[in-house]
Amino acid sequence: MATLTSAIYGKDKVGVFRVVRTDTVHEVVEYNVRALLRGDISTSFTQADNSVVVATDSMRIFVFLAKKSPYILDPVLFALHLGIHFVQTYPHIHQTHISIEKLKWSRIALPGKVEGHKHSFVRDGDEKRTVEVHVDGSKSKTAPSARIAAGLKDLLLLKTTGSAFEGFIQDDYTTLLPVSDRILSTAVDTSYNFPPSPGLTIDGLAAYGAEYDFESVARKVRDATIELFAEDESASVQATLYNTAQRVLKDNPKIVDITYTLPNKHYIPVNLSFFHDTQNVSPPNVAEVFTPTNSPSGVIKATVSRTS
Ligand SMILES: O=c1[nH]c(=O)c2[nH]c(=O)[nH]c2[nH]1
């Protein structure tokens, strides 16, 4: 005998773009949304009972709440709006998981103008903001509880000095030489949690957003991550990760923990001694030509949590 122990389903990669026009400027957001539902849906798996199935295509249509949502410009609040609306619309759906990737559109800067262009934008980087919201209406449909994580990914960083890696274990497996000076590069993937919210209503999201200021936290986390990467005299990816997380938690009292996943993207100095005895490997500051390697890469992951 075997039994169904967990079930969830939904729609992934729903793209939505929204323009918000004011008299003076246009604001835009572009999101990739994933919406997953849990609830009394087990018979759809075990008895081919589609009467309990909200079609994933209907979930796609739900995302066009983008037209009406007053929260559309803030991906955390929009995710909460979607999640709460799902559990309030369907009596048998108790939980929703909404994930949003926010793509980068920045106002075009024009020479001599302080303000960016009013309605023209540039995709200036692959980096994405991320949001994960879990809405739980199993105790209350009128004010479901929620867990909220936000973050960013694919933020590429590189520095040409201020990074060493020495003192690591030397044994039969070690070929890597210690270096006092190396290139450090990573693609930042980070996610931070806010405290669980006991009960939220759609109308109450404006006040909730004002209290937590998710947009400003996102900016501060990004700024601290970039600043620490540049300024930290890095002993290792591990140590720089920890220093960065400490700074983020210090500067953002509303965040309870932060996880970084940092690939160590190796740039390997090319041995050019065959070429007229050209020195390009040692000492480290003669290294000018490198082979960028995507794989294998190191991967360093840690969570730092507030203790008081
Ligand atoms: O910062 C680093 N941490 C490591 O754990 C490691 N391992 C390695 O080969 N190079 C590096 N660099």
GROMACS .gro file of C-alpha atoms and ligand atoms in nm:
model
  320
    1MET     CA    1   0.000   0.000   0.000
    2ALA     CA    2   0.108   0.356  -0.061
    3THR     CA    3  -0.060   0.685   0.015
    4LEU     CA    4  -0.044   1.045  -0.104
    5THR     CA    5   0.143   1.242   0.161
    6SER     CA    6   0.187   1.583  -0.001
    7ALA     CA    7   0.040   1.761  -0.301
    8ILE     CA    8   0.085   2.105  -0.454
    9TYR     CA    9   0.039   2.239  -0.804
   10GLY     CA   10   0.021   2.562  -0.998
   11LYS     CA   11   0.152   2.776  -1.281
   12ASP     CA   12   0.511   2.878  -1.334
   13LYS     CA   13   0.680   3.151  -1.541
   14VAL     CA   14   0.375   3.373  -1.586
   15GLY     CA   15   0.519   3.692  -1.732
   16VAL     CA   16   0.342   4.018  -1.657
   17PHE     CA   17   0.441   4.373  -1.736
   18ARG     CA   18   0.258   4.671  -1.588
   19VAL     CA   19   0.287   5.040  -1.660
   20VAL     CA   20   0.158   5.286  -1.400
   21ARG     CA   21   0.102   5.628  -1.554
   22THR     CA   22   0.101   5.945  -1.347
   23ASP     CA   23   0.080   6.300  -1.483
   24THR     CA   24   0.457   6.336  -1.466
   25VAL     CA   25   0.627   5.997  -1.505
   26HIS     CA   26   0.557   5.637  -1.596
   27GLU     CA   27   0.658   5.355  -1.361
   28VAL     CA   28   0.707   5.001  -1.495
   29VAL     CA   29   0.753   4.655  -1.347
   30GLU     CA   30   0.810   4.322  -1.518
   31TYR     CA   31   0.754   4.007  -1.315
   32ASN     CA   32   0.782   3.633  -1.366
   33VAL     CA   33   0.530   3.480  -1.129
   34ARG     CA   34   0.489   3.129  -0.993
   35ALA     CA   35   0.167   3.048  -0.811
   36LEU     CA   36   0.123   2.716  -0.630
   37LEU     CA   37  -0.184   2.599  -0.439
   38ARG     CA   38  -0.239   2.352  -0.155
   39GLY     CA   39  -0.568   2.241  -0.003
   40ASP     CA   40  -0.832   1.972  -0.033
   41ILE     CA   41  -0.705   1.856  -0.369
   42SER     CA   42  -0.591   1.502  -0.297
   43THR     CA   43  -0.879   1.338  -0.489
   44SER     CA   44  -0.755   1.504  -0.809
   45PHE     CA   45  -0.444   1.285  -0.774
   46THR     CA   46  -0.595   0.971  -0.626
   47GLN     CA   47  -0.936   0.953  -0.800
   48ALA     CA   48  -0.890   1.160  -1.117
   49ASP     CA   49  -1.140   1.402  -0.962
   50ASN     CA   50  -1.104   1.731  -1.150
   51SER     CA   51  -1.396   1.892  -0.966
   52VAL     CA   52  -1.146   2.017  -0.706
   53VAL     CA   53  -0.900   2.151  -0.964
   54VAL     CA   54  -0.855   2.523  -1.024
   55ALA     CA   55  -0.704   2.500  -1.373
   56THR     CA   56  -0.347   2.624  -1.383
   57ASP     CA   57  -0.462   2.837  -1.675
   58SER     CA   58  -0.704   3.011  -1.436
   59MET     CA   59  -0.408   3.078  -1.208
   60ARG     CA   60  -0.238   3.249  -1.502
   61ILE     CA   61  -0.542   3.473  -1.540
   62PHE     CA   62  -0.531   3.550  -1.167
   63VAL     CA   63  -0.192   3.713  -1.218
   64PHE     CA   64  -0.365   3.978  -1.430
   65LEU     CA   65  -0.486   4.112  -1.100
   66ALA     CA   66  -0.185   4.325  -1.195
   67LYS     CA   67  -0.436   4.558  -1.362
   68LYS     CA   68  -0.632   4.626  -1.042
   69SER     CA   69  -0.383   4.572  -0.761
   70PRO     CA   70  -0.282   4.894  -0.583
   71TYR     CA   71   0.027   4.701  -0.470
   72ILE     CA   72   0.164   4.611  -0.811
   73LEU     CA   73   0.483   4.820  -0.786
   74ASP     CA   74   0.600   4.637  -0.473
   75PRO     CA   75   0.659   4.267  -0.553
   76VAL     CA   76   0.622   4.160  -0.186
   77LEU     CA   77   0.283   4.329  -0.148
   78PHE     CA   78   0.166   4.209  -0.489
   79ALA     CA   79   0.263   3.850  -0.399
   80LEU     CA   80   0.069   3.883  -0.072
   81HIS     CA   81  -0.230   4.028  -0.259
   82LEU     CA   82  -0.230   3.731  -0.499
   83GLY     CA   83  -0.180   3.477  -0.223
   84ILE     CA   84  -0.458   3.613   0.000
   85HIS     CA   85  -0.695   3.651  -0.296
   86PHE     CA   86  -0.646   3.282  -0.390
   87VAL     CA   87  -0.732   3.146  -0.044
   88GLN     CA   88  -1.028   3.384  -0.015
   89THR     CA   89  -1.166   3.292  -0.359
   90TYR     CA   90  -1.166   2.912  -0.321
   91PRO     CA   91  -1.305   2.759   0.000
   92HIS     CA   92  -1.102   2.436  -0.045
   93ILE     CA   93  -0.768   2.610  -0.114
   94HIS     CA   94  -0.593   2.676   0.216
   95GLN     CA   95  -0.236   2.771   0.128
   96THR     CA   96  -0.062   2.949  -0.157
   97HIS     CA   97   0.305   2.984  -0.242
   98ILE     CA   98   0.374   3.283  -0.462
   99SER     CA   99   0.721   3.342  -0.607
  100ILE     CA  100   0.807   3.653  -0.803
  101GLU     CA  101   1.119   3.740  -1.000
  102LYS     CA  102   1.140   4.110  -1.073
  103LEU     CA  103   1.342   4.192  -1.385
  104LYS     CA  104   1.561   4.498  -1.399
  105TRP     CA  105   1.429   4.804  -1.582
  106SER     CA  106   1.608   5.129  -1.493
  107ARG     CA  107   1.520   5.476  -1.612
  108ILE     CA  108   1.743   5.591  -1.895
  109ALA     CA  109   1.982   5.862  -1.776
  110LEU     CA  110   2.028   6.154  -2.014
  111PRO     CA  111   2.336   6.382  -2.026
  112GLY     CA  112   2.295   6.689  -1.802
  113LYS     CA  113   1.968   6.561  -1.648
  114VAL     CA  114   1.954   6.460  -1.282
  115GLU     CA  115   1.624   6.277  -1.315
  116GLY     CA  116   1.604   5.968  -1.534
  117HIS     CA  117   1.384   5.972  -1.845
  118LYS     CA  118   1.011   5.988  -1.773
  119HIS     CA  119   0.905   5.691  -1.981
  120SER     CA  120   1.216   5.519  -2.125
  121PHE     CA  121   1.399   5.235  -1.957
  122VAL     CA  122   1.707   5.018  -2.001
  123ARG     CA  123   1.764   4.654  -1.899
  124ASP     CA  124   2.095   4.724  -1.728
  125GLY     CA  125   2.180   4.381  -1.592
  126ASP     CA  126   2.059   4.024  -1.551
  127GLU     CA  127   2.011   4.067  -1.180
  128LYS     CA  128   1.662   3.994  -1.044
  129ARG     CA  129   1.483   4.076  -0.723
  130THR     CA  130   1.311   3.772  -0.575
  131VAL     CA  131   1.012   3.725  -0.347
  132GLU     CA  132   0.872   3.409  -0.183
  133VAL     CA  133   0.544   3.440  -0.001
  134HIS     CA  134   0.358   3.159   0.174
  135VAL     CA  135   0.002   3.249   0.265
  136ASP     CA  136  -0.179   3.019   0.506
  137GLY     CA  137  -0.556   3.055   0.533
  138SER     CA  138  -0.615   2.724   0.708
  139LYS     CA  139  -0.694   2.894   1.043
  140SER     CA  140  -0.849   3.217   0.910
  141LYS     CA  141  -0.960   3.301   0.559
  142THR     CA  142  -1.041   3.662   0.651
  143ALA     CA  143  -0.691   3.732   0.785
  144PRO     CA  144  -0.450   3.458   0.670
  145SER     CA  145  -0.103   3.434   0.818
  146ALA     CA  146   0.200   3.474   0.592
  147ARG     CA  147   0.570   3.404   0.571
  148ILE     CA  148   0.773   3.639   0.358
  149ALA     CA  149   1.122   3.608   0.214
  150ALA     CA  150   1.280   3.849  -0.032
  151GLY     CA  151   1.616   3.861  -0.201
  152LEU     CA  152   1.808   3.895  -0.521
  153LYS     CA  153   1.996   3.672  -0.760
  154ASP     CA  154   2.233   3.683  -1.058
  155LEU     CA  155   2.411   3.994  -0.932
  156LEU     CA  156   2.759   3.953  -1.084
  157LEU     CA  157   3.051   4.098  -0.891
  158LEU     CA  158   3.428   4.092  -0.948
  159LYS     CA  159   3.729   4.250  -0.779
  160THR     CA  160   4.091   4.235  -0.896
  161THR     CA  161   4.261   4.252  -0.555
  162GLY     CA  162   4.171   4.265  -0.185
  163SER     CA  163   4.110   3.890  -0.181
  164ALA     CA  164   4.335   3.613  -0.050
  165PHE     CA  165   4.296   3.243   0.023
  166GLU     CA  166   4.565   3.095   0.247
  167GLY     CA  167   4.603   2.861   0.544
  168PHE     CA  168   4.366   2.593   0.417
  169ILE     CA  169   4.421   2.217   0.475
  170GLN     CA  170   4.727   2.074   0.301
  171ASP     CA  171   4.708   1.699   0.236
  172ASP     CA  172   4.735   1.439  -0.040
  173TYR     CA  173   4.447   1.604  -0.225
  174THR     CA  174   4.585   1.956  -0.229
  175THR     CA  175   4.713   2.101  -0.553
  176LEU     CA  176   4.587   2.457  -0.499
  177LEU     CA  177   4.858   2.701  -0.396
  178PRO     CA  178   4.783   2.956  -0.125
  179VAL     CA  179   4.744   3.306  -0.271
  180SER     CA  180   4.777   3.640  -0.094
  181ASP     CA  181   4.616   3.827  -0.383
  182ARG     CA  182   4.362   3.694  -0.634
  183ILE     CA  183   4.060   3.782  -0.842
  184LEU     CA  184   3.734   3.728  -0.657
  185SER     CA  185   3.412   3.694  -0.850
  186THR     CA  186   3.065   3.571  -0.764
  187ALA     CA  187   2.702   3.582  -0.873
  188VAL     CA  188   2.514   3.682  -0.559
  189ASP     CA  189   2.207   3.484  -0.466
  190THR     CA  190   2.058   3.594  -0.136
  191SER     CA  191   1.732   3.560   0.048
  192TYR     CA  192   1.623   3.712   0.378
  193ASN     CA  193   1.322   3.642   0.598
  194PHE     CA  194   1.087   3.886   0.764
  195PRO     CA  195   0.907   3.787   1.086
  196PRO     CA  196   0.596   3.575   1.023
  197SER     CA  197   0.283   3.789   1.002
  198PRO     CA  198  -0.003   3.653   1.212
  199GLY     CA  199  -0.292   3.787   1.007
  200LEU     CA  200  -0.318   4.001   0.695
  201THR     CA  201  -0.606   4.149   0.499
  202ILE     CA  202  -0.584   4.284   0.145
  203ASP     CA  203  -0.691   4.630   0.262
  204GLY     CA  204  -0.434   4.617   0.542
  205LEU     CA  205  -0.143   4.560   0.303
  206ALA     CA  206  -0.081   4.933   0.256
  207ALA     CA  207  -0.017   4.981   0.629
  208TYR     CA  208   0.184   4.659   0.642
  209GLY     CA  209   0.399   4.778   0.350
  210ALA     CA  210   0.453   5.115   0.520
  211GLU     CA  211   0.567   4.938   0.837
  212TYR     CA  212   0.817   4.708   0.667
  213ASP     CA  213   0.920   4.923   0.367
  214PHE     CA  214   1.019   4.621   0.158
  215GLU     CA  215   1.151   4.836  -0.127
  216SER     CA  216   1.393   5.027   0.090
  217VAL     CA  217   1.513   4.705   0.261
  218ALA     CA  218   1.579   4.553  -0.084
  219ARG     CA  219   1.787   4.857  -0.183
  220LYS     CA  220   1.982   4.852   0.143
  221VAL     CA  221   2.060   4.479   0.118
  222ARG     CA  222   2.183   4.522  -0.239
  223ASP     CA  223   2.392   4.828  -0.150
  224ALA     CA  224   2.551   4.659   0.155
  225THR     CA  225   2.626   4.344  -0.045
  226ILE     CA  226   2.803   4.542  -0.315
  227GLU     CA  227   2.983   4.771  -0.070
  228LEU     CA  228   3.114   4.489   0.151
  229PHE     CA  229   3.224   4.290  -0.153
  230ALA     CA  230   3.432   4.588  -0.265
  231GLU     CA  231   3.566   4.699   0.073
  232ASP     CA  232   3.616   4.376   0.269
  233GLU     CA  233   3.978   4.255   0.274
  234SER     CA  234   3.859   3.906   0.189
  235ALA     CA  235   4.027   3.609   0.361
  236SER     CA  236   3.783   3.376   0.182
  237VAL     CA  237   3.434   3.376   0.032
  238GLN     CA  238   3.316   3.229   0.365
  239ALA     CA  239   3.455   3.519   0.570
  240THR     CA  240   3.326   3.787   0.333
  241LEU     CA  241   2.982   3.626   0.326
  242TYR     CA  242   2.967   3.636   0.706
  243ASN     CA  243   3.083   3.998   0.727
  244THR     CA  244   2.823   4.100   0.469
  245ALA     CA  245   2.541   3.919   0.646
  246GLN     CA  246   2.638   4.082   0.978
  247ARG     CA  247   2.619   4.425   0.816
  248VAL     CA  248   2.282   4.354   0.655
  249LEU     CA  249   2.131   4.239   0.987
  250LYS     CA  250   2.275   4.542   1.168
  251ASP     CA  251   2.138   4.789   0.912
  252ASN     CA  252   1.796   4.623   0.871
  253PRO     CA  253   1.628   4.556   1.206
  254LYS     CA  254   1.318   4.410   1.037
  255ILE     CA  255   1.509   4.115   0.885
  256VAL     CA  256   1.535   3.803   1.104
  257ASP     CA  257   1.792   3.611   0.900
  258ILE     CA  258   1.975   3.615   0.569
  259THR     CA  259   2.109   3.334   0.353
  260TYR     CA  260   2.375   3.388   0.089
  261THR     CA  261   2.464   3.134  -0.178
  262LEU     CA  262   2.785   3.248  -0.343
  263PRO     CA  263   2.959   3.067  -0.625
  264ASN     CA  264   3.333   3.124  -0.628
  265LYS     CA  265   3.383   3.194  -0.999
  266HIS     CA  266   3.745   3.113  -1.062
  267TYR     CA  267   3.970   3.326  -1.283
  268ILE     CA  268   4.286   3.124  -1.333
  269PRO     CA  269   4.613   3.302  -1.420
  270VAL     CA  270   4.752   3.158  -1.744
  271ASN     CA  271   5.104   3.018  -1.728
  272LEU     CA  272   5.285   3.205  -2.009
  273SER     CA  273   5.638   3.094  -1.922
  274PHE     CA  274   5.655   2.906  -2.255
  275PHE     CA  275   5.626   3.243  -2.431
  276HIS     CA  276   5.968   3.417  -2.404
  277ASP     CA  277   5.962   3.322  -2.033
  278THR     CA  278   5.677   3.568  -1.968
  279GLN     CA  279   5.581   3.582  -1.597
  280ASN     CA  280   5.201   3.579  -1.553
  281VAL     CA  281   5.144   3.355  -1.249
  282SER     CA  282   5.377   3.448  -0.967
  283PRO     CA  283   5.408   3.677  -0.778
  284PRO     CA  284   5.029   3.737  -0.788
  285ASN     CA  285   5.057   4.099  -0.897
  286VAL     CA  286   5.213   3.999  -1.232
  287ALA     CA  287   4.899   3.802  -1.316
  288GLU     CA  288   4.719   3.999  -1.586
  289VAL     CA  289   4.580   3.733  -1.819
  290PHE     CA  290   4.329   3.485  -1.679
  291THR     CA  291   4.104   3.207  -1.799
  292PRO     CA  292   3.750   3.269  -1.674
  293THR     CA  293   3.594   2.937  -1.572
  294ASN     CA  294   3.225   2.877  -1.525
  295SER     CA  295   3.269   2.522  -1.409
  296PRO     CA  296   3.356   2.386  -1.175
  297SER     CA  297   3.298   2.671  -0.935
  298GLY     CA  298   3.311   2.676  -0.558
  299VAL     CA  299   2.977   2.725  -0.389
  300ILE     CA  300   2.957   2.873  -0.043
  301LYS     CA  301   2.624   2.895   0.138
  302ALA     CA  302   2.540   3.013   0.489
  303THR     CA  303   2.254   3.158   0.691
  304VAL     CA  304   2.316   3.419   0.956
  305SER     CA  305   2.030   3.475   1.202
  306ARG     CA  306   1.956   3.753   1.448
  307THR     CA  307   2.001   3.632   1.804
  308SER     CA  308   1.887   3.947   1.987
  309LIG     O1  309   3.729   3.158  -0.069
  309LIG     C1  310   3.750   3.039  -0.092
  309LIG     N1  311   3.695   2.944  -0.014
  309LIG     C2  312   3.716   2.810  -0.033
  309LIG     O2  313   3.663   2.723   0.042
  309LIG     C3  314   3.798   2.773  -0.142
  309LIG     N2  315   3.838   2.653  -0.192
  309LIG     C4  316   3.914   2.678  -0.300
  309LIG     O3  317   3.967   2.588  -0.373
  309LIG     N3  318   3.926   2.812  -0.322
  309LIG     C5  319   3.853   2.874  -0.224
  309LIG     N4  320   3.828   3.005  -0.198
   0.00000   0.00000   0.00000
